[in-house]
CSV table of C-alpha atoms in Angstrom, one decimal:
chain,number,residue,atom,x,y,z
A,23,MET,CA,117.9,100.0,74.0
A,24,ARG,CA,118.5,103.5,72.7
A,25,LEU,CA,116.8,105.0,75.8
A,26,ALA,CA,118.9,102.8,78.1
A,27,LEU,CA,122.1,104.0,76.3
A,28,LEU,CA,121.1,107.6,76.6
A,29,LEU,CA,120.2,107.2,80.2
A,30,ALA,CA,123.5,105.5,80.9
A,31,LEU,CA,125.3,108.5,79.2
A,32,CYS,CA,123.3,110.9,81.3
A,33,CYS,CA,124.4,109.0,84.4
A,34,VAL,CA,128.0,109.2,83.4
A,35,PHE,CA,127.7,112.9,82.8
A,36,ALA,CA,126.0,113.4,86.2
A,37,THR,CA,128.8,111.5,87.9
A,38,ALA,CA,131.4,113.7,86.1
A,39,GLN,CA,129.5,116.8,87.3
A,40,GLY,CA,129.6,115.5,90.9
A,41,GLN,CA,125.8,115.1,91.0
A,42,GLU,CA,124.1,112.3,93.0
A,43,GLU,CA,121.3,110.2,91.7
A,44,THR,CA,118.9,108.4,94.1
A,45,CYS,CA,117.5,104.9,93.5
A,46,ARG,CA,114.2,104.6,95.5
A,47,SER,CA,113.2,101.2,94.1
A,48,ALA,CA,116.3,99.6,95.7
A,49,ASP,CA,115.5,100.9,99.2
A,50,GLU,CA,115.3,97.9,101.5
A,51,ASP,CA,113.3,99.8,104.1
A,52,PRO,CA,110.8,101.9,102.1
A,53,TYR,CA,108.2,104.1,103.8
A,54,LEU,CA,104.8,102.3,103.4
A,55,LEU,CA,102.3,104.3,105.4
A,56,PHE,CA,100.0,106.1,103.0
A,57,GLY,CA,97.1,107.4,105.2
A,58,THR,CA,93.7,106.0,104.3
A,59,LYS,CA,95.1,104.1,101.3
A,60,THR,CA,97.6,102.1,103.3
A,61,ALA,CA,97.6,98.3,102.8
A,62,TYR,CA,96.4,96.5,106.0
A,63,THR,CA,99.6,94.4,106.1
A,64,PHE,CA,101.8,97.6,106.3
A,65,ALA,CA,99.6,99.2,109.0
A,66,ASN,CA,99.4,96.1,111.1
A,67,LYS,CA,102.8,94.6,111.1
A,68,GLY,CA,103.6,92.3,114.0
A,69,ILE,CA,100.2,91.3,115.4
A,70,PRO,CA,100.9,90.1,118.9
A,71,VAL,CA,101.6,86.4,119.0
A,72,THR,CA,100.4,86.1,122.6
A,73,LYS,CA,96.7,85.3,122.8
A,74,LEU,CA,95.6,88.5,124.5
A,75,HIS,CA,92.0,87.6,123.6
A,76,ASP,CA,92.2,84.6,125.9
A,77,VAL,CA,91.0,86.1,129.3
A,78,PRO,CA,91.5,83.6,132.2
A,79,GLY,CA,88.3,82.7,133.9
A,80,CYS,CA,86.2,84.4,131.2
A,81,GLN,CA,84.4,83.3,128.1
A,82,PRO,CA,83.5,85.5,125.1
A,83,ILE,CA,79.7,85.7,124.7
A,84,ALA,CA,79.2,88.4,122.1
A,85,ILE,CA,81.3,90.4,119.6
A,86,TRP,CA,80.6,93.7,117.9
A,87,MET,CA,82.7,94.6,114.8
A,88,LEU,CA,83.1,97.7,112.6
A,89,ASN,CA,84.9,96.9,109.3
A,90,ARG,CA,86.2,99.0,106.5
A,91,HIS,CA,86.4,97.5,103.0
A,92,GLY,CA,89.6,96.2,101.4
A,93,SER,CA,91.6,97.9,98.6
A,94,HIS,CA,89.5,99.2,95.8
A,95,ASN,CA,89.8,100.6,92.2
A,96,PRO,CA,90.0,104.4,91.8
A,97,GLU,CA,86.7,106.2,92.3
A,98,ALA,CA,84.9,107.4,89.2
A,99,ASP,CA,85.8,111.1,89.9
A,100,GLU,CA,89.5,110.1,90.2
A,101,LEU,CA,89.9,108.4,86.8
A,102,ALA,CA,90.4,111.4,84.6
A,103,ASP,CA,93.2,112.9,86.6
A,104,LEU,CA,95.0,109.6,87.2
A,105,GLN,CA,94.8,108.8,83.4
A,106,LYS,CA,96.6,112.1,82.7
A,107,LEU,CA,99.7,110.5,84.3
A,108,VAL,CA,100.2,108.6,81.0
A,109,LEU,CA,101.0,111.8,79.2
A,110,PHE,CA,102.9,113.2,82.2
A,111,LYS,CA,105.1,110.0,82.4
A,112,ASN,CA,106.0,110.4,78.7
A,113,ASN,CA,107.1,114.0,79.4
A,114,VAL,CA,109.3,112.7,82.3
A,115,ILE,CA,110.9,110.2,80.0
A,116,ILE,CA,111.6,112.9,77.4
A,117,ASN,CA,113.2,115.0,80.1
A,118,TYR,CA,115.6,112.2,80.9
A,119,ARG,CA,116.2,111.5,77.2
A,120,ASN,CA,117.1,115.2,76.7
A,121,GLY,CA,119.1,115.5,79.9
A,122,ASN,CA,117.0,118.3,81.4
A,123,PHE,CA,118.7,118.4,84.8
A,124,ARG,CA,120.3,121.8,85.4
A,125,ASN,CA,121.1,122.7,89.1
A,126,THR,CA,119.9,119.5,90.6
A,127,ASN,CA,121.3,116.4,92.3
A,128,LEU,CA,118.0,114.6,92.8
A,129,ARG,CA,117.7,112.7,89.6
A,130,MET,CA,116.2,109.2,89.7
A,131,CYS,CA,118.5,106.3,88.9
A,132,MET,CA,118.2,104.5,85.6
A,133,SER,CA,116.3,101.5,87.0
A,134,ASP,CA,113.7,103.8,88.5
A,135,VAL,CA,113.3,105.6,85.2
A,136,ASN,CA,113.1,102.3,83.2
A,137,MET,CA,110.4,101.1,85.6
A,138,LEU,CA,108.5,104.3,85.2
A,139,GLU,CA,108.7,104.0,81.4
A,140,ARG,CA,107.2,100.5,81.5
A,141,TRP,CA,104.2,101.7,83.6
A,142,GLU,CA,100.9,101.6,81.7
A,143,TRP,CA,97.4,102.5,82.6
A,144,ASN,CA,95.4,99.4,83.4
A,145,SER,CA,92.4,99.3,81.1
A,146,ARG,CA,90.4,97.6,83.9
A,147,GLN,CA,90.5,100.9,85.8
A,148,ASN,CA,87.4,102.3,84.2
A,149,ILE,CA,84.0,103.5,85.0
A,150,THR,CA,82.5,100.0,85.1
A,151,PHE,CA,84.7,98.8,87.9
A,152,ALA,CA,85.2,102.3,89.6
A,153,GLY,CA,85.3,102.1,93.4
A,154,ASP,CA,84.8,98.3,93.7
A,155,LEU,CA,87.2,96.0,95.4
A,156,THR,CA,90.3,94.8,93.7
A,157,SER,CA,91.1,91.1,93.7
A,158,ASP,CA,93.6,91.7,96.4
A,159,GLY,CA,91.0,93.6,98.4
A,160,TYR,CA,88.6,90.7,98.1
A,161,ILE,CA,91.2,88.1,99.2
A,162,SER,CA,92.4,90.2,102.1
A,163,THR,CA,88.8,90.5,103.3
A,164,GLN,CA,88.4,86.7,103.2
A,165,GLN,CA,91.6,86.2,105.1
A,166,LEU,CA,90.6,88.8,107.8
A,167,ALA,CA,87.4,86.9,108.4
A,168,GLN,CA,89.3,83.6,108.7
A,169,ALA,CA,91.7,85.3,111.2
A,170,TRP,CA,88.8,86.4,113.4
A,171,LYS,CA,87.3,83.0,113.3
A,172,GLN,CA,90.6,81.5,114.5
A,173,LYS,CA,90.8,83.9,117.4
A,174,PHE,CA,87.2,83.2,118.6
A,175,PRO,CA,86.2,79.7,117.3
A,176,GLY,CA,83.6,79.3,120.0
A,177,LEU,CA,82.0,82.6,119.2
A,178,LEU,CA,82.3,82.9,115.5
A,179,THR,CA,80.8,79.6,114.6
A,180,ASP,CA,79.4,78.0,111.4
A,181,ASN,CA,75.8,78.7,112.7
A,182,VAL,CA,74.5,81.5,110.5
A,183,HIS,CA,71.9,82.4,113.2
A,184,ASP,CA,74.7,83.7,115.5
A,185,TYR,CA,75.3,86.6,113.1
A,186,LEU,CA,73.7,89.8,112.0
A,187,PHE,CA,75.5,91.8,109.2
A,188,LYS,CA,74.9,95.4,108.5
A,189,TYR,CA,76.3,97.4,105.6
A,190,VAL,CA,76.1,100.6,103.7
A,191,ASN,CA,74.1,100.6,100.4
A,192,ASP,CA,76.8,100.6,97.8
A,193,GLN,CA,78.6,98.0,95.6
A,194,ARG,CA,81.8,98.1,97.5
A,195,SER,CA,80.2,97.2,100.8
A,196,SER,CA,78.1,94.5,99.1
A,197,THR,CA,81.3,93.0,97.7
A,198,THR,CA,83.0,93.2,101.1
A,199,PHE,CA,80.1,91.5,102.8
A,200,ARG,CA,80.3,88.7,100.2
A,201,ALA,CA,84.1,88.3,100.7
A,202,PHE,CA,83.9,88.4,104.5
A,203,THR,CA,81.1,85.8,104.7
A,204,GLU,CA,82.9,83.5,102.2
A,205,GLY,CA,85.9,83.7,104.5
A,206,LEU,CA,83.7,82.8,107.5
A,207,PHE,CA,81.6,80.0,106.1
A,208,ARG,CA,83.8,78.8,103.2
A,209,ALA,CA,80.8,79.1,101.0
A,210,GLN,CA,79.1,81.5,98.6
A,211,ALA,CA,77.1,84.1,100.5
A,212,ASP,CA,74.3,83.8,98.0
A,213,ASN,CA,73.8,80.2,99.0
A,214,ILE,CA,73.4,80.8,102.7
A,215,ASP,CA,70.5,82.3,104.6
A,216,ILE,CA,72.3,85.1,106.4
A,217,SER,CA,70.6,87.8,108.4
A,218,LYS,CA,71.7,91.1,106.8
A,219,GLU,CA,70.3,94.6,106.6
A,220,SER,CA,71.3,98.0,105.2
A,221,ASP,CA,71.5,100.7,107.9
A,222,GLU,CA,72.7,103.9,106.4
A,223,LYS,CA,71.9,106.2,109.3
A,224,LEU,CA,73.8,104.0,111.6
A,225,LEU,CA,76.9,103.5,109.4
A,226,ARG,CA,76.9,106.8,107.5
A,227,PRO,CA,75.2,109.2,109.7
A,228,TYR,CA,77.0,112.1,108.1
A,229,LYS,CA,75.2,111.5,104.9
A,230,PHE,CA,71.9,112.5,106.6
A,231,CYS,CA,73.2,115.5,108.6
A,232,PRO,CA,72.9,118.9,106.8
A,233,SER,CA,74.1,120.7,110.0
A,234,TRP,CA,77.3,118.7,110.2
A,235,ASN,CA,77.9,118.9,106.5
A,236,ALA,CA,77.6,122.7,106.6
A,237,ASP,CA,79.6,123.2,109.7
A,238,VAL,CA,82.3,120.6,109.1
A,239,GLU,CA,82.4,118.7,105.8
A,240,GLU,CA,81.8,121.6,103.5
A,241,ASN,CA,83.1,124.3,105.8
A,242,ALA,CA,86.3,125.8,104.3
A,243,GLU,CA,87.6,126.5,107.8
A,244,THR,CA,87.8,122.8,108.5
A,245,LEU,CA,90.9,122.5,106.3
A,246,THR,CA,92.6,125.6,107.6
A,247,GLN,CA,95.4,123.7,109.4
A,248,GLN,CA,96.0,121.5,106.3
A,249,ARG,CA,96.3,124.6,104.1
A,250,THR,CA,98.6,126.2,106.7
A,251,PHE,CA,100.9,123.1,106.6
A,252,GLU,CA,100.9,123.0,102.8
A,253,SER,CA,101.7,126.7,102.6
A,254,LYS,CA,105.0,126.2,104.5
A,255,GLN,CA,108.2,126.8,102.7
A,256,GLU,CA,109.4,123.2,103.3
A,257,PHE,CA,106.2,121.9,101.6
A,258,LYS,CA,106.9,124.2,98.6
A,259,ASP,CA,110.5,123.1,98.6
A,260,MET,CA,109.3,119.5,98.5
A,261,ILE,CA,107.3,120.2,95.3
A,262,SER,CA,110.3,121.9,93.8
A,263,ASN,CA,112.6,119.0,94.5
A,264,ILE,CA,110.2,116.5,93.1
A,265,SER,CA,109.8,118.7,90.0
A,266,ARG,CA,113.6,118.8,89.5
A,267,ARG,CA,113.9,115.1,90.1
A,268,LEU,CA,111.5,114.5,87.2
A,269,GLY,CA,113.5,116.8,84.9
A,270,PHE,CA,111.2,119.9,85.0
A,271,ASN,CA,112.7,123.4,85.4
A,272,TYR,CA,109.5,124.7,86.9
A,273,ASP,CA,107.3,123.5,89.7
A,274,ILE,CA,104.6,120.9,88.7
A,275,GLU,CA,101.0,121.6,89.6
A,276,ARG,CA,99.8,120.3,92.9
A,277,GLU,CA,97.0,118.3,91.1
A,278,VAL,CA,99.8,116.4,89.4
A,279,LEU,CA,101.6,115.8,92.7
A,280,HIS,CA,98.4,114.5,94.2
A,281,SER,CA,97.8,112.2,91.2
A,282,MET,CA,101.3,110.7,91.5
A,283,TYR,CA,100.8,110.1,95.3
A,284,GLU,CA,97.4,108.5,94.7
A,285,MET,CA,98.9,106.2,92.1
A,286,CYS,CA,101.8,105.3,94.3
A,287,ARG,CA,99.6,104.3,97.2
A,288,TYR,CA,97.0,102.6,95.1
A,289,ASN,CA,99.8,100.5,93.4
A,290,LYS,CA,101.2,99.4,96.8
A,291,ALA,CA,97.7,98.5,98.1
A,292,TRP,CA,96.9,96.5,95.0
A,293,SER,CA,100.1,94.6,95.0
A,294,VAL,CA,102.0,94.8,98.3
A,295,THR,CA,105.1,92.9,97.0
A,296,GLN,CA,105.6,94.9,93.9
A,297,ILE,CA,107.4,98.2,93.6
A,298,SER,CA,105.4,101.2,92.4
A,299,PRO,CA,107.3,103.4,89.9
A,300,TRP,CA,105.3,106.4,91.2
A,301,CYS,CA,106.5,105.8,94.7
A,302,ALA,CA,110.1,106.2,93.4
A,303,VAL,CA,109.2,109.8,92.7
A,304,PHE,CA,109.1,110.6,96.5
A,305,THR,CA,111.7,110.5,99.3
A,306,LYS,CA,110.7,109.1,102.7
A,307,GLU,CA,110.4,112.6,104.1
A,308,ASP,CA,108.1,113.6,101.2
A,309,LEU,CA,105.8,110.6,102.0
A,310,LYS,CA,105.8,111.5,105.7
A,311,ARG,CA,104.8,115.1,104.9
A,312,LEU,CA,102.0,113.9,102.6
A,313,GLU,CA,100.8,111.5,105.2
A,314,TYR,CA,100.7,114.3,107.8
A,315,SER,CA,98.7,116.5,105.5
A,316,GLU,CA,96.0,113.9,105.2
A,317,ASP,CA,96.1,113.4,109.0
A,318,LEU,CA,95.4,117.1,109.4
A,319,MET,CA,92.4,116.7,107.1
A,320,THR,CA,91.0,113.6,109.0
A,321,TYR,CA,91.7,115.1,112.4
A,322,TYR,CA,89.5,118.1,111.7
A,323,LYS,CA,86.9,116.4,109.5
A,324,TYR,CA,86.3,113.3,111.5
A,325,GLY,CA,88.3,113.6,114.7
A,326,TYR,CA,88.9,115.8,117.7
A,327,GLY,CA,89.5,119.0,115.7
A,328,SER,CA,85.8,119.7,115.3
A,329,PRO,CA,83.4,119.6,118.3
A,330,LYS,CA,80.4,118.4,116.3
A,331,ASN,CA,82.2,115.2,115.5
A,332,GLN,CA,81.4,114.1,119.1
A,333,GLU,CA,77.7,114.4,118.3
A,334,ILE,CA,77.6,112.6,115.0
A,335,GLY,CA,80.2,109.9,115.9
A,336,CYS,CA,78.1,108.4,118.6
A,337,THR,CA,75.9,106.2,116.5
A,338,GLY,CA,78.3,103.3,116.5
A,339,VAL,CA,78.8,103.5,120.3
A,340,LYS,CA,75.1,103.5,120.8
A,341,ASP,CA,74.7,100.4,118.6
A,342,MET,CA,77.4,98.6,120.5
A,343,MET,CA,75.9,99.4,123.9
A,344,GLU,CA,72.4,98.3,123.0
A,345,PHE,CA,73.8,95.0,121.7
A,346,PHE,CA,75.9,94.3,124.8
A,347,LYS,CA,73.1,95.3,127.2
A,348,THR,CA,70.9,92.7,125.6
A,349,HIS,CA,73.5,90.0,126.5
A,350,VAL,CA,74.2,91.4,130.0
A,351,ASP,CA,70.6,91.8,131.0
A,352,ASN,CA,69.6,88.2,130.0
A,353,GLU,CA,71.0,85.2,131.7
A,354,LYS,CA,70.2,82.9,128.8
A,355,PRO,CA,72.4,83.1,125.6
A,356,GLN,CA,71.1,85.5,123.1
A,357,GLN,CA,71.2,85.7,119.3
A,358,PRO,CA,72.8,87.2,117.4
A,359,ARG,CA,76.1,86.7,119.1
A,360,ALA,CA,78.0,88.7,116.5
A,361,ILE,CA,77.1,91.9,114.8
A,362,VAL,CA,79.4,92.7,111.9
A,363,HIS,CA,79.2,96.1,110.2
A,364,PHE,CA,80.7,97.1,106.9
A,365,THR,CA,81.3,100.8,106.4
A,366,GLU,CA,83.8,103.5,105.4
A,367,ALA,CA,87.0,105.0,106.8
A,368,GLN,CA,85.1,108.1,108.0
A,369,MET,CA,82.9,106.0,110.3
A,370,LEU,CA,85.8,104.2,111.8
A,371,LEU,CA,87.5,107.5,112.6
A,372,LEU,CA,84.4,109.1,114.0
A,373,THR,CA,83.7,106.0,116.2
A,374,LEU,CA,87.3,105.9,117.5
A,375,GLN,CA,87.1,109.6,118.5
A,376,ALA,CA,83.7,109.0,120.1
A,377,LEU,CA,85.3,106.3,122.2
A,378,GLY,CA,88.0,108.7,123.3
A,379,ALA,CA,90.7,106.6,121.6
A,380,ARG,CA,93.9,107.9,120.0
A,381,ARG,CA,93.7,111.4,121.6
A,382,ASP,CA,96.9,113.4,121.6
A,383,THR,CA,98.0,115.6,124.4
A,384,ALA,CA,97.9,118.6,122.0
A,385,PRO,CA,95.9,119.3,118.8
A,386,LEU,CA,97.6,118.6,115.5
A,387,THR,CA,98.1,121.8,113.6
A,388,GLY,CA,99.8,123.0,110.5
A,389,ASP,CA,102.5,124.6,112.6
A,390,ASN,CA,103.6,121.7,114.8
A,391,TYR,CA,104.8,119.1,112.3
A,392,HIS,CA,108.3,118.9,113.8
A,393,THR,CA,107.2,118.7,117.4
A,394,ALA,CA,107.3,115.5,119.4
A,395,VAL,CA,103.5,115.4,119.6
A,396,ALA,CA,103.1,115.4,115.8
A,397,GLN,CA,106.0,113.0,115.1
A,398,SER,CA,104.8,110.4,117.5
A,399,ARG,CA,101.1,111.3,117.1
A,400,LYS,CA,98.3,108.8,118.2
A,401,TRP,CA,96.0,110.2,115.6
A,402,SER,CA,97.3,108.5,112.4
A,403,SER,CA,95.0,107.7,109.6
A,404,SER,CA,97.5,105.1,108.3
A,405,ALA,CA,97.2,103.2,111.6
A,406,MET,CA,93.5,103.9,112.3
A,407,SER,CA,91.9,103.5,108.8
A,408,PRO,CA,94.0,101.5,106.4
A,409,PHE,CA,92.2,99.3,103.9
A,410,ASN,CA,90.5,96.5,105.8
A,411,ALA,CA,90.6,98.5,109.1
A,412,ASN,CA,88.5,97.1,111.9
A,413,LEU,CA,87.3,97.9,115.3
A,414,ALA,CA,86.0,95.1,117.6
A,415,ALA,CA,84.6,95.0,121.1
A,416,VAL,CA,84.2,91.5,122.7
A,417,LEU,CA,82.0,90.9,125.7
A,418,TYR,CA,83.2,88.3,128.2
A,419,LYS,CA,81.3,86.6,131.0
A,420,CYS,CA,83.5,85.7,133.9
A,421,THR,CA,83.3,83.1,136.6
A,422,PRO,CA,83.5,84.8,140.1
A,423,ASN,CA,86.9,84.5,141.8
A,424,SER,CA,88.5,82.8,138.8
A,425,ASN,CA,90.9,85.7,138.1
A,426,PHE,CA,92.3,87.9,140.9
A,427,GLN,CA,92.6,90.8,138.4
A,428,ILE,CA,88.9,90.8,137.5
A,429,ASN,CA,86.3,92.0,140.0
A,430,ASP,CA,83.4,92.5,137.5
A,431,PRO,CA,81.4,89.6,136.2
A,432,TYR,CA,81.5,91.1,132.7
A,433,GLN,CA,84.5,92.5,130.7
A,434,VAL,CA,84.9,94.1,127.3
A,435,LEU,CA,88.0,93.7,125.2
A,436,PHE,CA,88.5,96.5,122.6
A,437,LEU,CA,90.6,95.6,119.6
A,438,GLU,CA,91.7,97.9,116.8
A,439,ASN,CA,93.1,96.1,113.7
A,440,GLU,CA,93.5,93.0,115.8
A,441,ARG,CA,95.6,94.8,118.4
A,442,PRO,CA,94.4,95.9,121.9
A,443,LEU,CA,93.0,99.4,121.8
A,444,TYR,CA,94.5,101.6,124.5
A,445,LEU,CA,91.8,103.2,126.6
A,446,GLU,CA,92.3,104.9,130.0
A,447,GLU,CA,91.2,102.9,133.0
A,448,CYS,CA,91.5,99.6,131.0
A,449,ARG,CA,94.2,96.9,131.0
A,450,VAL,CA,95.7,96.4,127.5
A,451,GLY,CA,92.2,97.0,126.0
A,452,LEU,CA,90.3,95.0,128.6
A,453,CYS,CA,87.7,97.1,130.5
A,454,ASN,CA,85.3,96.4,133.3
A,455,TRP,CA,81.7,96.4,132.2
A,456,THR,CA,80.9,98.9,134.9
A,457,PHE,CA,83.4,101.3,133.4
A,458,VAL,CA,82.1,100.7,129.8
A,459,LYS,CA,78.5,101.1,131.0
A,460,ASN,CA,79.1,104.3,132.8
A,461,ARG,CA,81.4,105.9,130.2
A,462,PHE,CA,80.0,104.8,126.9
A,463,GLY,CA,76.4,104.3,128.2
A,464,LEU,CA,76.3,108.1,128.8
A,465,ILE,CA,77.3,108.7,125.2
A,466,ALA,CA,74.7,106.2,123.9
A,467,ASP,CA,71.9,107.6,126.1
A,468,ASN,CA,72.5,111.1,124.7
A,469,CYS,CA,73.0,110.1,121.1
A,470,ASN,CA,70.5,111.2,118.5
A,471,LEU,CA,70.7,113.1,115.2
A,472,ASN,CA,68.0,115.7,116.0
A,473,PHE,CA,70.6,118.5,115.7
A,474,CYS,CA,71.2,117.5,112.0
A,475,ASN,CA,68.2,119.4,110.7
A,476,GLY,CA,68.5,122.3,113.1
A,477,ALA,CA,66.1,120.9,115.7
A,478,PRO,CA,66.7,122.0,119.3
A,479,LYS,CA,68.7,119.6,121.3
A,480,VAL,CA,69.0,121.1,124.8
A,481,GLN,CA,69.1,117.8,126.6
A,482,GLY,CA,71.6,116.4,124.0
A,483,ILE,CA,73.9,119.4,124.3
A,484,LEU,CA,73.9,119.2,128.1
A,485,GLY,CA,74.5,115.4,127.8
A,486,PHE,CA,77.4,115.8,125.5
A,487,SER,CA,78.8,118.6,127.6
A,488,LEU,CA,78.8,116.2,130.5
A,489,VAL,CA,80.4,113.5,128.3
A,490,LEU,CA,83.2,115.9,127.3
A,491,ILE,CA,83.8,116.8,130.9
A,492,VAL,CA,84.0,113.2,131.9
A,493,LEU,CA,86.3,112.3,129.0
A,494,THR,CA,88.6,115.2,129.7
A,495,LYS,CA,89.0,114.0,133.3
A,496,VAL,CA,89.6,110.5,132.2
A,497,ILE,CA,92.0,111.2,129.5
A,498,TYR,CA,94.0,114.0,131.0
């Protein structure tokens, strides 16, 4: 009661001084795209109601899927920094109690401050549950499996022999597998004899590639563009404004800024209908800048910004092509009919760039944030790799002369987060098998990880050079 009265007096004083307070929690149109920690429902609003997966004259005979896990608890190495927000929050409340707001018109409104004061650290966020799925992440994974089954009831059946599941070897992927299969079969995965295997080299090839790690992952130059962007005066001004909004007369440390942003986007992923008090710290433009900073990181670590990503991102494409060729080369129906993978955001991004998807007309850089290319960029980690992100390719067998638009007996429909994936020479994600075989078969045929340990890869280098030439001609 006393704090509320003091805050009310502060607000009256601010009004008298002509200062303006901002109320983020009351925003009816908040910014909800938070890079790789975006909730699936925010990244995938408005799934087309038209049944684009129904291709006249064609029947789906096989599906290949790559899935990211749902929302999860903070990682073990994040816990200490995030828990420091408890003390930091107390200091913010003290600032508001003492009226520490000289030379600023960016103070939070009283409801935002009260909401922040009520925030407490969840004791369940501890080392025991670190990194594992949240209850929301588990449920959303079940729901996603059910949505896919509704789209392809004749393909995703109750017959467990129609499936092969592959996953990475960690608790989060195991939990995701259990949630997804429960959504498919409406039963506990432990009670069903499901074909499954761990395939780390397929689904996390970067974990086994010293060369890529040295040249890309751990190379300081990989983050040059991100550092350039964060060194801009407007980024520094953003930190200053946030600091003043919280009542500090000095700039907060970037580690604290990062922790507040992490807590904001975790909160919104864990409970999409609730308001996060930490999100109220940021303006929409603040959130867009932080999102772009992460996009610069993913673009150079896992996207088109580093040439070696072409070589290591091919394993998923190779797996898909081998699976589809088995079905195309055999007249009789083959099993499995569905291969479902569970992996990480990095693998989804690497696979999308290997497919030549979401390629912008100019590279993303630390200097071009305000350009049209950057503001309407295709490479967006919020859209490409939110929680529960997925990439699917569906192989169709078509009846001759049944569809005047189709002149190939086999078609492949590419879907990203249940939406058609735009690829050159394809129609709303639907591609002729001949095109798929020629374009992605070339990538698959030249895909190996020999270069990872420094072994010579003359043929591979020539092969990928040819692939890059082909992709450049196709895309541009």
